């Protein structure tokens, strides 16, 4: 079982993250007999889980891959080769 598929979370994990975050979020507001610091922690945890589920769902809808390593290929295209740099210097500044 993989947690990422094609650079994003699979559908079941996106839905599970959002729904469980929503349940924790609502429970932290509804349960008053818990200490305040536990309710605050659950509130923030639920909000964070909902945000992750929502962001990854939006990324899937827009065909963005937030957990992909394709930026490494793009970074390599901007690297300057030493041979290319020396050839440019010879052609531009030669006497």
PDB file of N, CA and C in Angstrom:
ATOM      1  N   UNK A   1       0.843  -1.164   0.000  1.00  0.00           N
ATOM      2  CA  UNK A   1       0.000   0.000   0.000  1.00  0.00           C
ATOM      3  C   UNK A   1       0.900   1.242   0.000  1.00  0.00           C
ATOM      4  N   UNK A   2       0.779   2.058  -1.019  1.00  0.00           N
ATOM      5  CA  UNK A   2       1.588   3.258  -1.149  1.00  0.00           C
ATOM      6  C   UNK A   2       0.800   4.479  -0.684  1.00  0.00           C
ATOM      7  N   UNK A   3       1.504   5.396  -0.035  1.00  0.00           N
ATOM      8  CA  UNK A   3       0.837   6.612   0.438  1.00  0.00           C
ATOM      9  C   UNK A   3       0.841   7.714  -0.606  1.00  0.00           C
ATOM     10  N   UNK A   4       1.648   7.573  -1.638  1.00  0.00           N
ATOM     11  CA  UNK A   4       1.606   8.537  -2.738  1.00  0.00           C
ATOM     12  C   UNK A   4       1.443   7.782  -4.042  1.00  0.00           C
ATOM     13  N   UNK A   5       0.636   8.322  -4.900  1.00  0.00           N
ATOM     14  CA  UNK A   5       0.425   7.736  -6.224  1.00  0.00           C
ATOM     15  C   UNK A   5       0.445   8.872  -7.238  1.00  0.00           C
ATOM     16  N   UNK A   6       1.374   8.799  -8.167  1.00  0.00           N
ATOM     17  CA  UNK A   6       1.502   9.804  -9.219  1.00  0.00           C
ATOM     18  C   UNK A   6       1.732  11.209  -8.647  1.00  0.00           C
ATOM     19  N   UNK A   7       2.552  11.283  -7.587  1.00  0.00           N
ATOM     20  CA  UNK A   7       2.914  12.572  -7.023  1.00  0.00           C
ATOM     21  C   UNK A   7       1.901  13.189  -6.080  1.00  0.00           C
ATOM     22  N   UNK A   8       0.856  12.476  -5.704  1.00  0.00           N
ATOM     23  CA  UNK A   8      -0.158  13.013  -4.808  1.00  0.00           C
ATOM     24  C   UNK A   8      -0.692  11.865  -3.951  1.00  0.00           C
ATOM     25  N   UNK A   9      -1.463  12.199  -2.927  1.00  0.00           N
ATOM     26  CA  UNK A   9      -2.089  11.161  -2.122  1.00  0.00           C
ATOM     27  C   UNK A   9      -3.181  10.478  -2.926  1.00  0.00           C
ATOM     28  N   UNK A  10      -3.401   9.172  -2.705  1.00  0.00           N
ATOM     29  CA  UNK A  10      -4.530   8.520  -3.377  1.00  0.00           C
ATOM     30  C   UNK A  10      -5.856   9.051  -2.827  1.00  0.00           C
ATOM     31  N   UNK A  11      -6.910   8.776  -3.565  1.00  0.00           N
ATOM     32  CA  UNK A  11      -8.216   9.350  -3.220  1.00  0.00           C
ATOM     33  C   UNK A  11      -8.672   8.944  -1.824  1.00  0.00           C
ATOM     34  N   UNK A  12      -8.483   7.681  -1.452  1.00  0.00           N
ATOM     35  CA  UNK A  12      -8.950   7.221  -0.141  1.00  0.00           C
ATOM     36  C   UNK A  12      -8.233   7.961   0.987  1.00  0.00           C
ATOM     37  N   UNK A  13      -6.964   8.295   0.803  1.00  0.00           N
ATOM     38  CA  UNK A  13      -6.227   8.994   1.845  1.00  0.00           C
ATOM     39  C   UNK A  13      -6.626  10.473   1.919  1.00  0.00           C
ATOM     40  N   UNK A  14      -6.913  11.081   0.773  1.00  0.00           N
ATOM     41  CA  UNK A  14      -7.384  12.472   0.781  1.00  0.00           C
ATOM     42  C   UNK A  14      -8.712  12.586   1.504  1.00  0.00           C
ATOM     43  N   UNK A  15      -9.637  11.683   1.192  1.00  0.00           N
ATOM     44  CA  UNK A  15     -10.962  11.709   1.818  1.00  0.00           C
ATOM     45  C   UNK A  15     -10.864  11.375   3.295  1.00  0.00           C
ATOM     46  N   UNK A  16     -10.066  10.361   3.628  1.00  0.00           N
ATOM     47  CA  UNK A  16      -9.898   9.969   5.029  1.00  0.00           C
ATOM     48  C   UNK A  16      -9.291  11.104   5.847  1.00  0.00           C
ATOM     49  N   UNK A  17      -8.307  11.785   5.292  1.00  0.00           N
ATOM     50  CA  UNK A  17      -7.680  12.906   6.001  1.00  0.00           C
ATOM     51  C   UNK A  17      -8.681  14.026   6.259  1.00  0.00           C
ATOM     52  N   UNK A  18      -9.465  14.366   5.255  1.00  0.00           N
ATOM     53  CA  UNK A  18     -10.425  15.455   5.423  1.00  0.00           C
ATOM     54  C   UNK A  18     -11.528  15.081   6.410  1.00  0.00           C
ATOM     55  N   UNK A  19     -12.088  13.887   6.262  1.00  0.00           N
ATOM     56  CA  UNK A  19     -13.218  13.482   7.114  1.00  0.00           C
ATOM     57  C   UNK A  19     -12.772  13.288   8.562  1.00  0.00           C
ATOM     58  N   UNK A  20     -11.633  12.644   8.777  1.00  0.00           N
ATOM     59  CA  UNK A  20     -11.168  12.453  10.156  1.00  0.00           C
ATOM     60  C   UNK A  20     -10.770  13.789  10.775  1.00  0.00           C
ATOM     61  N   UNK A  21     -10.180  14.679   9.991  1.00  0.00           N
ATOM     62  CA  UNK A  21      -9.875  16.012  10.497  1.00  0.00           C
ATOM     63  C   UNK A  21     -11.126  16.769  10.884  1.00  0.00           C
ATOM     64  N   UNK A  22     -12.166  16.649  10.060  1.00  0.00           N
ATOM     65  CA  UNK A  22     -13.435  17.303  10.370  1.00  0.00           C
ATOM     66  C   UNK A  22     -14.042  16.733  11.651  1.00  0.00           C
ATOM     67  N   UNK A  23     -13.971  15.416  11.819  1.00  0.00           N
ATOM     68  CA  UNK A  23     -14.520  14.780  13.028  1.00  0.00           C
ATOM     69  C   UNK A  23     -13.765  15.233  14.276  1.00  0.00           C
ATOM     70  N   UNK A  24     -12.448  15.294  14.202  1.00  0.00           N
ATOM     71  CA  UNK A  24     -11.645  15.741  15.346  1.00  0.00           C
ATOM     72  C   UNK A  24     -11.922  17.215  15.640  1.00  0.00           C
ATOM     73  N   UNK A  25     -12.035  18.006  14.593  1.00  0.00           N
ATOM     74  CA  UNK A  25     -12.311  19.436  14.724  1.00  0.00           C
ATOM     75  C   UNK A  25     -13.644  19.671  15.432  1.00  0.00           C
ATOM     76  N   UNK A  26     -14.694  19.001  14.982  1.00  0.00           N
ATOM     77  CA  UNK A  26     -16.026  19.179  15.568  1.00  0.00           C
ATOM     78  C   UNK A  26     -16.065  18.616  16.987  1.00  0.00           C
ATOM     79  N   UNK A  27     -15.416  17.477  17.203  1.00  0.00           N
ATOM     80  CA  UNK A  27     -15.405  16.884  18.542  1.00  0.00           C
ATOM     81  C   UNK A  27     -14.700  17.802  19.540  1.00  0.00           C
ATOM     82  N   UNK A  28     -13.649  18.471  19.100  1.00  0.00           N
ATOM     83  CA  UNK A  28     -12.942  19.366  20.021  1.00  0.00           C
ATOM     84  C   UNK A  28     -13.819  20.550  20.429  1.00  0.00           C
ATOM     85  N   UNK A  29     -14.739  20.942  19.555  1.00  0.00           N
ATOM     86  CA  UNK A  29     -15.649  22.032  19.905  1.00  0.00           C
ATOM     87  C   UNK A  29     -16.836  21.542  20.734  1.00  0.00           C
ATOM     88  N   UNK A  30     -17.239  20.289  20.542  1.00  0.00           N
ATOM     89  CA  UNK A  30     -18.454  19.785  21.183  1.00  0.00           C
ATOM     90  C   UNK A  30     -18.211  19.230  22.590  1.00  0.00           C
ATOM     91  N   UNK A  31     -17.054  18.638  22.817  1.00  0.00           N
ATOM     92  CA  UNK A  31     -16.789  17.997  24.112  1.00  0.00           C
ATOM     93  C   UNK A  31     -16.232  19.041  25.075  1.00  0.00           C
ATOM     94  N   UNK A  32     -17.002  19.314  26.119  1.00  0.00           N
ATOM     95  CA  UNK A  32     -16.603  20.352  27.057  1.00  0.00           C
ATOM     96  C   UNK A  32     -15.958  19.814  28.317  1.00  0.00           C
ATOM     97  N   UNK A  33     -16.017  18.515  28.566  1.00  0.00           N
ATOM     98  CA  UNK A  33     -15.471  17.973  29.797  1.00  0.00           C
ATOM     99  C   UNK A  33     -13.971  17.671  29.707  1.00  0.00           C
ATOM    100  N   UNK A  34     -13.384  17.812  28.506  1.00  0.00           N
ATOM    101  CA  UNK A  34     -11.935  17.643  28.359  1.00  0.00           C
ATOM    102  C   UNK A  34     -11.222  18.914  28.794  1.00  0.00           C
ATOM    103  N   UNK A  35      -9.997  18.793  29.267  1.00  0.00           N
ATOM    104  CA  UNK A  35      -9.239  20.003  29.601  1.00  0.00           C
ATOM    105  C   UNK A  35      -9.038  20.889  28.370  1.00  0.00           C
ATOM    106  N   UNK A  36      -8.856  22.157  28.634  1.00  0.00           N
ATOM    107  CA  UNK A  36      -8.769  23.135  27.554  1.00  0.00           C
ATOM    108  C   UNK A  36      -7.595  22.863  26.621  1.00  0.00           C
ATOM    109  N   UNK A  37      -6.431  22.458  27.146  1.00  0.00           N
ATOM    110  CA  UNK A  37      -5.255  22.256  26.296  1.00  0.00           C
ATOM    111  C   UNK A  37      -5.448  21.062  25.370  1.00  0.00           C
ATOM    112  N   UNK A  38      -6.179  20.039  25.799  1.00  0.00           N
ATOM    113  CA  UNK A  38      -6.454  18.888  24.926  1.00  0.00           C
ATOM    114  C   UNK A  38      -7.410  19.304  23.813  1.00  0.00           C
ATOM    115  N   UNK A  39      -8.432  20.077  24.166  1.00  0.00           N
ATOM    116  CA  UNK A  39      -9.370  20.556  23.140  1.00  0.00           C
ATOM    117  C   UNK A  39      -8.679  21.457  22.132  1.00  0.00           C
ATOM    118  N   UNK A  40      -7.757  22.302  22.601  1.00  0.00           N
ATOM    119  CA  UNK A  40      -7.031  23.190  21.699  1.00  0.00           C
ATOM    120  C   UNK A  40      -6.122  22.382  20.764  1.00  0.00           C
ATOM    121  N   UNK A  41      -5.443  21.370  21.305  1.00  0.00           N
ATOM    122  CA  UNK A  41      -4.597  20.515  20.483  1.00  0.00           C
ATOM    123  C   UNK A  41      -5.428  19.777  19.435  1.00  0.00           C
ATOM    124  N   UNK A  42      -6.569  19.228  19.827  1.00  0.00           N
ATOM    125  CA  UNK A  42      -7.444  18.526  18.882  1.00  0.00           C
ATOM    126  C   UNK A  42      -8.014  19.481  17.830  1.00  0.00           C
ATOM    127  N   UNK A  43      -8.325  20.689  18.236  1.00  0.00           N
ATOM    128  CA  UNK A  43      -8.812  21.698  17.300  1.00  0.00           C
ATOM    129  C   UNK A  43      -7.771  21.962  16.214  1.00  0.00           C
ATOM    130  N   UNK A  44      -6.526  22.182  16.616  1.00  0.00           N
ATOM    131  CA  UNK A  44      -5.455  22.456  15.658  1.00  0.00           C
ATOM    132  C   UNK A  44      -5.116  21.230  14.818  1.00  0.00           C
ATOM    133  N   UNK A  45      -5.127  20.060  15.437  1.00  0.00           N
ATOM    134  CA  UNK A  45      -4.852  18.830  14.695  1.00  0.00           C
ATOM    135  C   UNK A  45      -5.926  18.580  13.640  1.00  0.00           C
ATOM    136  N   UNK A  46      -7.188  18.729  14.012  1.00  0.00           N
ATOM    137  CA  UNK A  46      -8.278  18.544  13.060  1.00  0.00           C
ATOM    138  C   UNK A  46      -8.233  19.559  11.942  1.00  0.00           C
ATOM    139  N   UNK A  47      -7.930  20.808  12.268  1.00  0.00           N
ATOM    140  CA  UNK A  47      -7.826  21.842  11.245  1.00  0.00           C
ATOM    141  C   UNK A  47      -6.686  21.533  10.278  1.00  0.00           C
ATOM    142  N   UNK A  48      -5.566  21.083  10.811  1.00  0.00           N
ATOM    143  CA  UNK A  48      -4.428  20.727   9.967  1.00  0.00           C
ATOM    144  C   UNK A  48      -4.723  19.555   9.054  1.00  0.00           C
ATOM    145  N   UNK A  49      -5.400  18.545   9.575  1.00  0.00           N
ATOM    146  CA  UNK A  49      -5.743  17.380   8.750  1.00  0.00           C
ATOM    147  C   UNK A  49      -6.736  17.761   7.655  1.00  0.00           C
ATOM    148  N   UNK A  50      -7.691  18.613   7.985  1.00  0.00           N
ATOM    149  CA  UNK A  50      -8.631  19.084   6.963  1.00  0.00           C
ATOM    150  C   UNK A  50      -7.902  19.891   5.893  1.00  0.00           C
ATOM    151  N   UNK A  51      -6.948  20.702   6.314  1.00  0.00           N
ATOM    152  CA  UNK A  51      -6.193  21.515   5.356  1.00  0.00           C
ATOM    153  C   UNK A  51      -5.373  20.630   4.423  1.00  0.00           C
ATOM    154  N   UNK A  52      -4.715  19.613   4.961  1.00  0.00           N
ATOM    155  CA  UNK A  52      -3.927  18.708   4.122  1.00  0.00           C
ATOM    156  C   UNK A  52      -4.827  17.977   3.136  1.00  0.00           C
ATOM    157  N   UNK A  53      -5.956  17.467   3.619  1.00  0.00           N
ATOM    158  CA  UNK A  53      -6.894  16.789   2.724  1.00  0.00           C
ATOM    159  C   UNK A  53      -7.438  17.716   1.653  1.00  0.00           C
ATOM    160  N   UNK A  54      -7.746  18.950   2.016  1.00  0.00           N
ATOM    161  CA  UNK A  54      -8.270  19.907   1.048  1.00  0.00           C
ATOM    162  C   UNK A  54      -7.231  20.347   0.039  1.00  0.00           C
ATOM    163  N   UNK A  55      -6.004  20.608   0.501  1.00  0.00           N
ATOM    164  CA  UNK A  55      -4.943  21.031  -0.417  1.00  0.00           C
ATOM    165  C   UNK A  55      -4.581  19.932  -1.405  1.00  0.00           C
ATOM    166  N   UNK A  56      -4.499  18.693  -0.924  1.00  0.00           N
ATOM    167  CA  UNK A  56      -4.151  17.611  -1.840  1.00  0.00           C
ATOM    168  C   UNK A  56      -5.299  17.320  -2.809  1.00  0.00           C
ATOM    169  N   UNK A  57      -6.531  17.505  -2.378  1.00  0.00           N
ATOM    170  CA  UNK A  57      -7.659  17.338  -3.303  1.00  0.00           C
ATOM    171  C   UNK A  57      -7.652  18.418  -4.373  1.00  0.00           C
ATOM    172  N   UNK A  58      -7.366  19.641  -3.990  1.00  0.00           N
ATOM    173  CA  UNK A  58      -7.286  20.733  -4.954  1.00  0.00           C
ATOM    174  C   UNK A  58      -6.120  20.507  -5.917  1.00  0.00           C
ATOM    175  N   UNK A  59      -4.997  20.004  -5.408  1.00  0.00           N
ATOM    176  CA  UNK A  59      -3.852  19.727  -6.271  1.00  0.00           C
ATOM    177  C   UNK A  59      -4.185  18.624  -7.270  1.00  0.00           C
ATOM    178  N   UNK A  60      -4.943  17.628  -6.834  1.00  0.00           N
ATOM    179  CA  UNK A  60      -5.351  16.556  -7.750  1.00  0.00           C
ATOM    180  C   UNK A  60      -6.271  17.109  -8.840  1.00  0.00           C
ATOM    181  N   UNK A  61      -7.173  17.996  -8.452  1.00  0.00           N
ATOM    182  CA  UNK A  61      -8.105  18.567  -9.408  1.00  0.00           C
ATOM    183  C   UNK A  61      -7.374  19.412 -10.461  1.00  0.00           C
ATOM    184  N   UNK A  62      -6.300  20.104 -10.045  1.00  0.00           N
ATOM    185  CA  UNK A  62      -5.537  20.959 -10.954  1.00  0.00           C
ATOM    186  C   UNK A  62      -4.363  20.235 -11.620  1.00  0.00           C
ATOM    187  N   UNK A  63      -4.252  18.932 -11.389  1.00  0.00           N
ATOM    188  CA  UNK A  63      -3.178  18.096 -11.949  1.00  0.00           C
ATOM    189  C   UNK A  63      -1.803  18.583 -11.526  1.00  0.00           C
ATOM    190  N   UNK A  64      -1.689  18.996 -10.262  1.00  0.00           N
ATOM    191  CA  UNK A  64      -0.412  19.389  -9.674  1.00  0.00           C
ATOM    192  C   UNK A  64       0.080  18.212  -8.847  1.00  0.00           C
ATOM    193  N   UNK A  65       1.381  17.974  -8.865  1.00  0.00           N
ATOM    194  CA  UNK A  65       1.954  16.854  -8.121  1.00  0.00           C
ATOM    195  C   UNK A  65       2.812  17.403  -6.980  1.00  0.00           C
ATOM    196  N   UNK A  66       2.215  17.629  -5.798  1.00  0.00           N
ATOM    197  CA  UNK A  66       2.985  18.246  -4.715  1.00  0.00           C
ATOM    198  C   UNK A  66       4.044  17.341  -4.100  1.00  0.00           C
ATOM    199  N   UNK A  67       3.929  16.041  -4.249  1.00  0.00           N
ATOM    200  CA  UNK A  67       4.880  15.120  -3.643  1.00  0.00           C
ATOM    201  C   UNK A  67       5.720  14.419  -4.704  1.00  0.00           C
ATOM    202  N   UNK A  68       6.023  15.114  -5.778  1.00  0.00           N
ATOM    203  CA  UNK A  68       6.800  14.542  -6.874  1.00  0.00           C
ATOM    204  C   UNK A  68       8.202  15.133  -6.851  1.00  0.00           C
ATOM    205  N   UNK A  69       9.152  14.430  -7.418  1.00  0.00           N
ATOM    206  CA  UNK A  69      10.532  14.909  -7.462  1.00  0.00           C
ATOM    207  C   UNK A  69      10.907  15.454  -8.832  1.00  0.00           C
ATOM    208  N   UNK A  70       9.960  15.937  -9.593  1.00  0.00           N
ATOM    209  CA  UNK A  70      10.253  16.430 -10.931  1.00  0.00           C
ATOM    210  C   UNK A  70      11.035  17.741 -10.904  1.00  0.00           C
ATOM    211  N   UNK A  71      11.060  18.431  -9.763  1.00  0.00           N
ATOM    212  CA  UNK A  71      11.816  19.668  -9.692  1.00  0.00           C
ATOM    213  C   UNK A  71      13.310  19.414  -9.858  1.00  0.00           C
ATOM    214  N   UNK A  72      13.770  18.197  -9.548  1.00  0.00           N
ATOM    215  CA  UNK A  72      15.187  17.889  -9.710  1.00  0.00           C
ATOM    216  C   UNK A  72      15.576  17.911 -11.179  1.00  0.00           C
ATOM    217  N   UNK A  73      14.695  17.416 -12.047  1.00  0.00           N
ATOM    218  CA  UNK A  73      14.983  17.467 -13.480  1.00  0.00           C
ATOM    219  C   UNK A  73      15.008  18.906 -13.965  1.00  0.00           C
ATOM    220  N   UNK A  74      14.102  19.718 -13.480  1.00  0.00           N
ATOM    221  CA  UNK A  74      14.067  21.123 -13.894  1.00  0.00           C
ATOM    222  C   UNK A  74      15.295  21.861 -13.393  1.00  0.00           C
ATOM    223  N   UNK A  75      15.748  21.533 -12.213  1.00  0.00           N
ATOM    224  CA  UNK A  75      16.924  22.189 -11.667  1.00  0.00           C
ATOM    225  C   UNK A  75      18.160  21.867 -12.511  1.00  0.00           C
ATOM    226  N   UNK A  76      18.244  20.634 -13.009  1.00  0.00           N
ATOM    227  CA  UNK A  76      19.390  20.248 -13.835  1.00  0.00           C
ATOM    228  C   UNK A  76      19.444  21.023 -15.147  1.00  0.00           C
ATOM    229  N   UNK A  77      18.304  21.449 -15.667  1.00  0.00           N
ATOM    230  CA  UNK A  77      18.303  22.183 -16.935  1.00  0.00           C
ATOM    231  C   UNK A  77      18.894  23.582 -16.775  1.00  0.00           C
ATOM    232  N   UNK A  78      18.885  24.125 -15.558  1.00  0.00           N
ATOM    233  CA  UNK A  78      19.421  25.459 -15.335  1.00  0.00           C
ATOM    234  C   UNK A  78      20.902  25.451 -14.974  1.00  0.00           C
ATOM    235  N   UNK A  79      21.473  24.282 -14.743  1.00  0.00           N
ATOM    236  CA  UNK A  79      22.892  24.217 -14.409  1.00  0.00           C
ATOM    237  C   UNK A  79      23.729  24.578 -15.626  1.00  0.00           C
ATOM    238  N   UNK A  80      24.784  25.306 -15.384  1.00  0.00           N
ATOM    239  CA  UNK A  80      25.685  25.719 -16.453  1.00  0.00           C
ATOM    240  C   UNK A  80      26.855  24.748 -16.473  1.00  0.00           C
ATOM    241  N   UNK A  81      27.125  24.190 -17.617  1.00  0.00           N
ATOM    242  CA  UNK A  81      28.246  23.277 -17.774  1.00  0.00           C
ATOM    243  C   UNK A  81      29.529  24.102 -17.872  1.00  0.00           C
ATOM    244  N   UNK A  82      30.590  23.640 -17.237  1.00  0.00           N
ATOM    245  CA  UNK A  82      31.854  24.380 -17.261  1.00  0.00           C
ATOM    246  C   UNK A  82      32.381  24.550 -18.678  1.00  0.00           C
ATOM    247  N   UNK A  83      32.214  23.551 -19.523  1.00  0.00           N
ATOM    248  CA  UNK A  83      32.692  23.640 -20.906  1.00  0.00           C
ATOM    249  C   UNK A  83      31.922  24.713 -21.670  1.00  0.00           C
ATOM    250  N   UNK A  84      30.612  24.782 -21.450  1.00  0.00           N
ATOM    251  CA  UNK A  84      29.816  25.810 -22.126  1.00  0.00           C
ATOM    252  C   UNK A  84      30.222  27.206 -21.672  1.00  0.00           C
ATOM    253  N   UNK A  85      30.515  27.361 -20.406  1.00  0.00           N
ATOM    254  CA  UNK A  85      30.895  28.663 -19.873  1.00  0.00           C
ATOM    255  C   UNK A  85      32.233  29.110 -20.446  1.00  0.00           C
ATOM    256  N   UNK A  86      33.186  28.186 -20.552  1.00  0.00           N
ATOM    257  CA  UNK A  86      34.498  28.566 -21.091  1.00  0.00           C
ATOM    258  C   UNK A  86      34.390  28.881 -22.583  1.00  0.00           C
ATOM    259  N   UNK A  87      33.519  28.186 -23.315  1.00  0.00           N
ATOM    260  CA  UNK A  87      33.335  28.485 -24.728  1.00  0.00           C
ATOM    261  C   UNK A  87      32.717  29.866 -24.928  1.00  0.00           C
ATOM    262  N   UNK A  88      31.778  30.253 -24.085  1.00  0.00           N
ATOM    263  CA  UNK A  88      31.155  31.573 -24.184  1.00  0.00           C
ATOM    264  C   UNK A  88      32.174  32.664 -23.891  1.00  0.00           C
ATOM    265  N   UNK A  89      33.029  32.438 -22.886  1.00  0.00           N
ATOM    266  CA  UNK A  89      34.039  33.441 -22.552  1.00  0.00           C
ATOM    267  C   UNK A  89      35.020  33.624 -23.695  1.00  0.00           C
ATOM    268  N   UNK A  90      35.400  32.540 -24.360  1.00  0.00           N
ATOM    269  CA  UNK A  90      36.353  32.615 -25.474  1.00  0.00           C
ATOM    270  C   UNK A  90      35.770  33.369 -26.659  1.00  0.00           C
ATOM    271  N   UNK A  91      34.480  33.158 -26.945  1.00  0.00           N
ATOM    272  CA  UNK A  91      33.879  33.796 -28.113  1.00  0.00           C
ATOM    273  C   UNK A  91      33.551  35.257 -27.867  1.00  0.00           C
ATOM    274  N   UNK A  92      33.205  35.617 -26.611  1.00  0.00           N
ATOM    275  CA  UNK A  92      32.792  36.979 -26.346  1.00  0.00           C
ATOM    276  C   UNK A  92      33.959  37.915 -26.031  1.00  0.00           C
ATOM    277  N   UNK A  93      34.905  37.457 -25.252  1.00  0.00           N
ATOM    278  CA  UNK A  93      35.936  38.376 -24.798  1.00  0.00           C
ATOM    279  C   UNK A  93      37.289  38.134 -25.439  1.00  0.00           C
ATOM    280  N   UNK A  94      37.351  37.420 -26.526  1.00  0.00           N
ATOM    281  CA  UNK A  94      38.649  37.128 -27.148  1.00  0.00           C
ATOM    282  C   UNK A  94      39.286  38.377 -27.730  1.00  0.00           C
ATOM    283  N   UNK A  95      40.633  38.449 -27.704  1.00  0.00           N
ATOM    284  CA  UNK A  95      41.337  39.631 -28.182  1.00  0.00           C
ATOM    285  C   UNK A  95      41.550  39.623 -29.628  1.00  0.00           C
TER     286      UNK A  95
END
